[in-house]
Coordinates of C-alpha atoms in Angstrom, one line a residue:
M1 CA 13.8 95.5 -158.5
E2 CA 16.1 92.9 -160.1
K3 CA 15.1 89.3 -160.1
N4 CA 18.5 87.9 -159.9
K5 CA 19.2 88.9 -156.3
I6 CA 22.2 86.7 -156.2
Q7 CA 24.1 89.1 -158.3
L8 CA 23.9 91.8 -155.6
L9 CA 26.4 89.8 -153.6
S10 CA 29.0 90.7 -156.2
R11 CA 27.8 94.4 -156.7
Y12 CA 28.0 95.0 -152.9
R13 CA 30.9 92.8 -152.2
L14 CA 33.1 95.7 -150.7
P15 CA 30.3 97.1 -148.4
I16 CA 29.7 93.5 -147.2
M17 CA 33.3 93.2 -146.4
G18 CA 33.2 96.5 -144.6
F19 CA 30.4 95.2 -142.4
A20 CA 32.5 92.1 -141.7
T21 CA 35.6 94.3 -141.0
L22 CA 33.7 96.4 -138.4
W23 CA 32.2 93.3 -136.7
I24 CA 35.7 91.7 -136.4
L25 CA 37.0 95.0 -135.1
V26 CA 34.2 95.0 -132.4
F27 CA 35.1 91.4 -131.5
H28 CA 38.8 92.2 -131.0
V29 CA 38.8 95.7 -129.4
W30 CA 35.4 97.0 -128.5
K31 CA 35.1 97.9 -124.8
P32 CA 31.4 97.4 -123.6
V33 CA 29.6 100.6 -122.8
L34 CA 26.1 99.5 -121.7
G35 CA 26.9 98.4 -118.2
Q36 CA 24.0 100.3 -116.7
W37 CA 21.5 98.3 -118.6
D38 CA 21.8 94.6 -118.0
R39 CA 19.8 93.3 -120.9
L40 CA 21.4 95.7 -123.4
L41 CA 24.8 94.8 -122.1
W42 CA 24.1 91.1 -122.6
I43 CA 23.2 91.9 -126.2
E44 CA 26.2 94.1 -126.6
N45 CA 28.5 91.3 -125.2
F46 CA 26.8 88.7 -127.4
I47 CA 27.3 90.7 -130.6
K48 CA 30.9 91.2 -129.6
G49 CA 31.4 87.6 -128.6
I50 CA 30.3 86.1 -131.9
G51 CA 32.1 88.8 -134.1
F52 CA 34.5 86.2 -135.4
C53 CA 31.7 85.3 -137.8
G54 CA 33.1 88.1 -139.8
V55 CA 35.9 85.8 -140.9
D56 CA 33.3 83.4 -142.5
I57 CA 31.7 86.4 -144.3
F58 CA 35.1 87.2 -145.7
L59 CA 35.7 83.6 -146.8
L60 CA 32.4 83.4 -148.5
V61 CA 33.0 86.7 -150.4
S62 CA 36.6 85.6 -151.2
G63 CA 35.4 82.3 -152.7
L64 CA 33.0 84.3 -154.8
G65 CA 35.7 86.7 -156.0
L66 CA 38.2 83.8 -156.7
V67 CA 35.8 82.5 -159.4
Y68 CA 36.1 85.8 -161.2
A69 CA 39.9 85.9 -160.8
I70 CA 40.6 82.3 -162.0
E71 CA 38.5 82.9 -165.1
K72 CA 40.3 86.2 -165.9
Y73 CA 44.0 85.3 -165.3
D74 CA 46.4 82.5 -166.1
L75 CA 47.4 80.3 -163.1
K76 CA 50.8 82.0 -162.5
T77 CA 49.2 85.5 -162.6
F78 CA 46.3 84.3 -160.3
Y79 CA 48.9 83.0 -157.6
L80 CA 51.0 86.1 -157.8
R81 CA 48.0 88.5 -157.5
R82 CA 46.6 86.6 -154.6
F83 CA 50.0 86.5 -152.8
F84 CA 50.7 90.1 -153.3
H85 CA 47.1 91.0 -152.2
V86 CA 47.5 89.7 -148.7
Y87 CA 51.2 88.8 -147.8
P88 CA 52.8 92.3 -147.9
A89 CA 50.5 93.7 -145.1
F90 CA 51.1 90.5 -143.1
F91 CA 54.9 90.8 -143.6
F92 CA 55.4 94.4 -143.0
A93 CA 53.0 94.5 -139.9
A94 CA 55.2 91.9 -138.3
F95 CA 58.3 94.0 -138.5
G96 CA 56.4 97.1 -137.3
I97 CA 54.7 95.3 -134.4
G98 CA 58.0 93.4 -133.6
F99 CA 59.9 96.8 -133.5
F100 CA 57.6 98.2 -130.8
R101 CA 57.2 95.0 -128.9
G102 CA 60.8 94.0 -128.8
W103 CA 60.5 90.8 -130.9
S104 CA 63.8 89.3 -132.0
L105 CA 64.6 89.0 -135.7
K106 CA 64.3 85.2 -135.3
E107 CA 60.8 85.4 -133.8
I108 CA 59.7 87.8 -136.5
L109 CA 61.0 85.5 -139.3
E110 CA 59.3 82.5 -137.7
K111 CA 56.1 84.3 -137.8
V112 CA 56.2 85.6 -141.4
L113 CA 57.6 82.5 -142.8
L114 CA 54.7 80.5 -141.0
I115 CA 57.1 78.3 -139.0
R116 CA 55.2 79.1 -135.8
F117 CA 51.8 78.8 -137.7
F118 CA 52.5 75.2 -138.7
G119 CA 54.8 74.3 -135.8
N120 CA 53.2 75.8 -132.7
S121 CA 49.7 77.4 -133.2
I122 CA 47.8 79.0 -136.1
Y123 CA 47.0 81.8 -133.6
S124 CA 50.7 82.6 -133.0
Y125 CA 50.4 85.6 -135.4
L126 CA 47.5 86.8 -137.7
W127 CA 46.1 83.3 -138.4
Y128 CA 43.7 84.5 -141.1
V129 CA 46.3 85.5 -143.6
P130 CA 48.1 82.1 -143.8
A131 CA 44.7 80.4 -143.8
A132 CA 43.6 82.6 -146.7
L133 CA 46.9 81.7 -148.6
L134 CA 46.1 78.0 -148.1
F135 CA 42.6 78.5 -149.6
Y136 CA 44.1 80.3 -152.5
L137 CA 46.7 77.5 -153.0
F138 CA 44.2 74.7 -153.3
F139 CA 41.3 76.6 -154.9
P140 CA 42.5 76.1 -158.6
L141 CA 42.6 72.4 -158.2
Y142 CA 39.2 72.3 -156.5
Y143 CA 37.7 74.6 -159.1
R144 CA 39.0 72.4 -161.9
F145 CA 36.9 69.5 -160.6
F146 CA 34.0 71.7 -159.7
K147 CA 33.8 73.1 -163.2
R148 CA 33.8 69.6 -164.7
A149 CA 31.0 68.4 -162.5
K150 CA 27.6 68.1 -164.3
N151 CA 25.6 68.8 -161.3
K152 CA 27.4 71.5 -159.2
Y153 CA 25.0 71.2 -156.2
W154 CA 25.7 67.5 -155.9
F155 CA 29.4 68.1 -156.2
V156 CA 29.3 70.6 -153.4
T157 CA 27.2 68.2 -151.3
G158 CA 29.9 65.5 -151.9
T159 CA 32.5 68.0 -150.9
F160 CA 30.7 68.6 -147.6
A161 CA 30.4 64.9 -147.0
V162 CA 34.2 64.3 -147.5
W163 CA 35.1 67.3 -145.4
Y164 CA 32.8 66.0 -142.5
V165 CA 34.1 62.5 -142.5
L166 CA 37.8 63.7 -142.5
S167 CA 36.9 66.2 -139.8
L168 CA 35.8 63.4 -137.5
C169 CA 38.5 61.0 -138.6
L170 CA 41.3 63.5 -137.9
D171 CA 40.0 64.4 -134.4
G172 CA 42.8 63.5 -132.0
I173 CA 45.3 63.3 -134.9
M174 CA 45.2 66.8 -136.4
R175 CA 46.2 69.7 -134.0
R176 CA 43.0 71.0 -132.6
D177 CA 43.7 74.7 -133.5
F178 CA 43.7 73.8 -137.2
Y179 CA 39.9 73.1 -136.9
G180 CA 39.7 76.9 -136.9
I181 CA 40.7 76.7 -140.6
T182 CA 39.2 73.4 -141.7
N183 CA 35.8 74.3 -140.2
R184 CA 35.6 77.2 -142.7
I185 CA 35.9 75.0 -145.7
P186 CA 32.1 74.6 -146.2
I187 CA 31.5 78.4 -146.2
F188 CA 34.4 78.9 -148.7
V189 CA 33.0 76.2 -151.0
V190 CA 29.5 77.9 -150.8
G191 CA 31.2 81.1 -151.8
V192 CA 32.7 79.4 -154.9
L193 CA 29.3 78.0 -155.8
I194 CA 27.7 81.4 -155.5
G195 CA 30.5 82.9 -157.7
W196 CA 29.8 80.3 -160.4
L197 CA 26.0 80.8 -160.2
I198 CA 26.4 84.6 -160.5
Q199 CA 28.2 84.1 -163.7
N200 CA 26.2 81.2 -165.2
E201 CA 22.6 81.1 -163.9
E202 CA 19.8 83.5 -163.1
I203 CA 18.0 82.7 -159.8
E204 CA 14.8 84.5 -159.1
F205 CA 14.3 85.1 -155.4
K206 CA 10.9 84.8 -154.0
I207 CA 9.2 85.3 -150.6
R208 CA 10.1 81.8 -149.5
H209 CA 13.8 82.5 -150.1
W210 CA 13.7 85.5 -147.7
V211 CA 11.8 83.6 -145.1
F212 CA 14.4 80.9 -145.4
A213 CA 17.2 83.4 -145.0
V214 CA 15.8 85.0 -141.9
I215 CA 15.2 81.5 -140.4
M216 CA 18.7 80.5 -141.3
L217 CA 20.0 83.7 -139.5
G218 CA 18.0 83.1 -136.5
T219 CA 19.1 79.4 -136.3
G220 CA 22.7 80.6 -136.7
V221 CA 22.4 83.1 -133.8
I222 CA 20.8 80.4 -131.5
L223 CA 23.5 77.9 -132.3
A224 CA 26.2 80.6 -131.9
Y225 CA 24.9 81.2 -128.4
L226 CA 24.9 77.5 -127.5
T227 CA 28.4 76.8 -129.0
T228 CA 30.2 80.0 -128.0
F229 CA 28.7 80.7 -124.6
K230 CA 27.5 77.3 -123.5
E231 CA 30.3 75.4 -125.2
M232 CA 27.9 72.9 -126.8
Y233 CA 29.6 70.3 -129.1
L234 CA 27.9 70.5 -132.5
L235 CA 29.0 68.2 -135.4
V236 CA 32.7 68.8 -135.3
P237 CA 35.4 69.9 -132.7
V238 CA 35.6 73.7 -132.2
S239 CA 32.0 73.8 -133.0
N240 CA 31.4 77.6 -132.7
C241 CA 33.3 78.3 -135.9
C242 CA 31.4 75.8 -138.0
L243 CA 27.7 75.4 -138.4
P244 CA 26.5 78.6 -136.4
N245 CA 28.8 80.8 -138.5
F246 CA 27.9 78.9 -141.8
C247 CA 24.3 79.8 -141.2
M248 CA 24.8 83.4 -140.1
A249 CA 27.3 84.3 -142.9
I250 CA 25.2 83.0 -145.8
A251 CA 22.0 84.7 -144.4
L252 CA 23.8 87.9 -143.6
C253 CA 25.5 88.2 -146.9
F254 CA 22.2 87.9 -148.9
L255 CA 20.3 90.1 -146.4
L256 CA 23.1 92.8 -146.4
A257 CA 23.4 92.8 -150.1
N258 CA 19.7 93.5 -150.5
L259 CA 19.8 96.1 -147.6
F260 CA 22.6 97.9 -149.4
H261 CA 20.7 97.8 -152.7
W262 CA 17.7 99.3 -151.0
I263 CA 19.8 102.0 -149.4
D264 CA 21.5 102.6 -152.7
S265 CA 18.2 102.9 -154.6
C266 CA 16.0 104.7 -152.1
W267 CA 18.3 107.0 -150.2
K268 CA 20.1 108.5 -153.1
K269 CA 22.9 110.9 -151.7
P270 CA 22.7 109.7 -148.0
G271 CA 22.6 106.1 -149.3
K272 CA 25.8 106.7 -151.4
T273 CA 27.5 108.1 -148.2
V274 CA 26.5 105.0 -146.2
L275 CA 27.9 102.7 -149.0
K276 CA 31.1 104.7 -149.1
V277 CA 31.6 104.3 -145.4
F278 CA 31.2 100.6 -145.5
S279 CA 33.3 100.4 -148.7
F280 CA 36.0 102.4 -147.0
F281 CA 36.3 99.8 -144.3
G282 CA 36.0 96.9 -146.8
G283 CA 38.9 98.3 -148.7
L284 CA 40.9 98.6 -145.5
S285 CA 40.0 95.1 -144.1
L286 CA 43.3 93.5 -144.4
P287 CA 45.5 96.3 -142.9
L288 CA 43.0 96.9 -140.1
Y289 CA 43.0 93.2 -139.3
C290 CA 46.9 93.1 -139.3
I291 CA 47.2 95.8 -136.6
Q292 CA 44.0 96.0 -134.6
E293 CA 44.7 93.5 -131.9
Y294 CA 48.2 94.7 -131.2
I295 CA 47.3 98.4 -131.0
H296 CA 44.3 97.4 -128.8
T297 CA 46.6 95.5 -126.4
D298 CA 49.2 98.3 -126.2
I299 CA 46.6 101.0 -125.5
M300 CA 44.8 99.0 -123.0
K301 CA 48.0 98.6 -120.9
N302 CA 47.5 102.2 -119.9
P303 CA 43.9 103.2 -120.8
P304 CA 43.6 107.0 -121.1
T305 CA 40.1 107.0 -119.6
N306 CA 37.7 104.8 -118.0
H307 CA 34.9 106.0 -120.1
G308 CA 34.2 103.3 -122.7
Y309 CA 32.9 105.6 -125.4
V310 CA 36.0 107.7 -125.4
L311 CA 38.3 104.7 -125.2
N312 CA 36.5 103.1 -128.1
L313 CA 36.9 106.3 -130.2
I314 CA 40.6 106.4 -129.4
L315 CA 41.0 102.8 -130.3
F316 CA 39.2 103.1 -133.6
A317 CA 41.0 106.3 -134.5
C318 CA 44.5 104.8 -133.8
I319 CA 43.6 101.5 -135.6
I320 CA 42.2 103.4 -138.7
A321 CA 45.2 105.7 -138.8
A322 CA 47.7 102.7 -138.5
G323 CA 45.6 100.7 -141.0
L324 CA 45.8 103.6 -143.6
G325 CA 49.5 103.9 -143.2
L326 CA 50.0 100.2 -143.7
H327 CA 47.6 100.2 -146.7
Y328 CA 49.4 103.0 -148.5
F329 CA 52.9 101.5 -147.8
C330 CA 51.7 98.2 -149.2
K331 CA 50.4 100.0 -152.3
I332 CA 53.9 101.5 -152.9
V333 CA 55.5 98.1 -152.7
E334 CA 52.8 96.7 -155.0
K335 CA 53.6 99.5 -157.6
M336 CA 57.3 98.6 -157.3
F337 CA 56.6 95.0 -158.2
E338 CA 54.3 96.0 -161.1
K339 CA 57.1 98.0 -162.5
L340 CA 59.4 95.0 -162.2
G341 CA 56.8 92.9 -164.1
K342 CA 56.2 90.5 -161.2
I343 CA 52.5 91.1 -161.2
H344 CA 50.0 92.3 -163.7
K345 CA 46.9 94.3 -163.8

């Protein structure tokens, strides 16, 4: 077994994203099916209710990946690749959804040009994509200072301190929905640190590290229950998308990376199949995100059956089919821009 377990986060980045994709899908569209067992139904609803933690997993993995990208490309290419990685699906999904829902052209343009995002609410349309673009925009500047810091851990600690002070100072000044983004800054910063560590240091994981990861996951789960279901205020406004998700996302990424490594090493062919399934959903994460809520809402207007299992299968099948369509359409657009020389491999 490898000593530098932290590198497994990079190796199994796509399956980890697949896990996060499925969790977010459950959060948005899953219809509970365990109504006949009260305790199992509670667990099912709890897992569904905290599924937005998948976003934090994405941001950690994204921060890790950006370290590789910024070292590989010049700044112009970095920005172009990031933009064309996320924006086309966001853009074309708006026109597709708008067509079926009767949105006006003005409404569609206000959504895709982020006018409603900044002017009304970040949740007006697919908030994660504009949020990701904002992280991409400021990342090169942050990384420049990060690289110059002699002690990376102290620099990250200082970043946390500045973030926390500003979060409290802006309470009542900044629109409250923006905390859904700013509360994710710490997990993104940790992702950047992990990306740098993978490339520059070897960290041997010992038993105490695994114990700490499990404790961290358990702590995050408890705090998620208190903040999401009991509405407890914890550190900052909109507390349920801050410390609880921070703890769960970091612990889950490490534990999942090692679980996937074990499956890959010990299960051989069945293990490869499991990884391919998770990688499939990881590769479709953005298109699935862009259309899942809207397809779910439209189908749920006239549910074809009251049987939860069947309805979930129908929802997942429709979402995957639409996600695949959007994915391949965006690939065609990306190829067109490559030929025009706008983006580079």
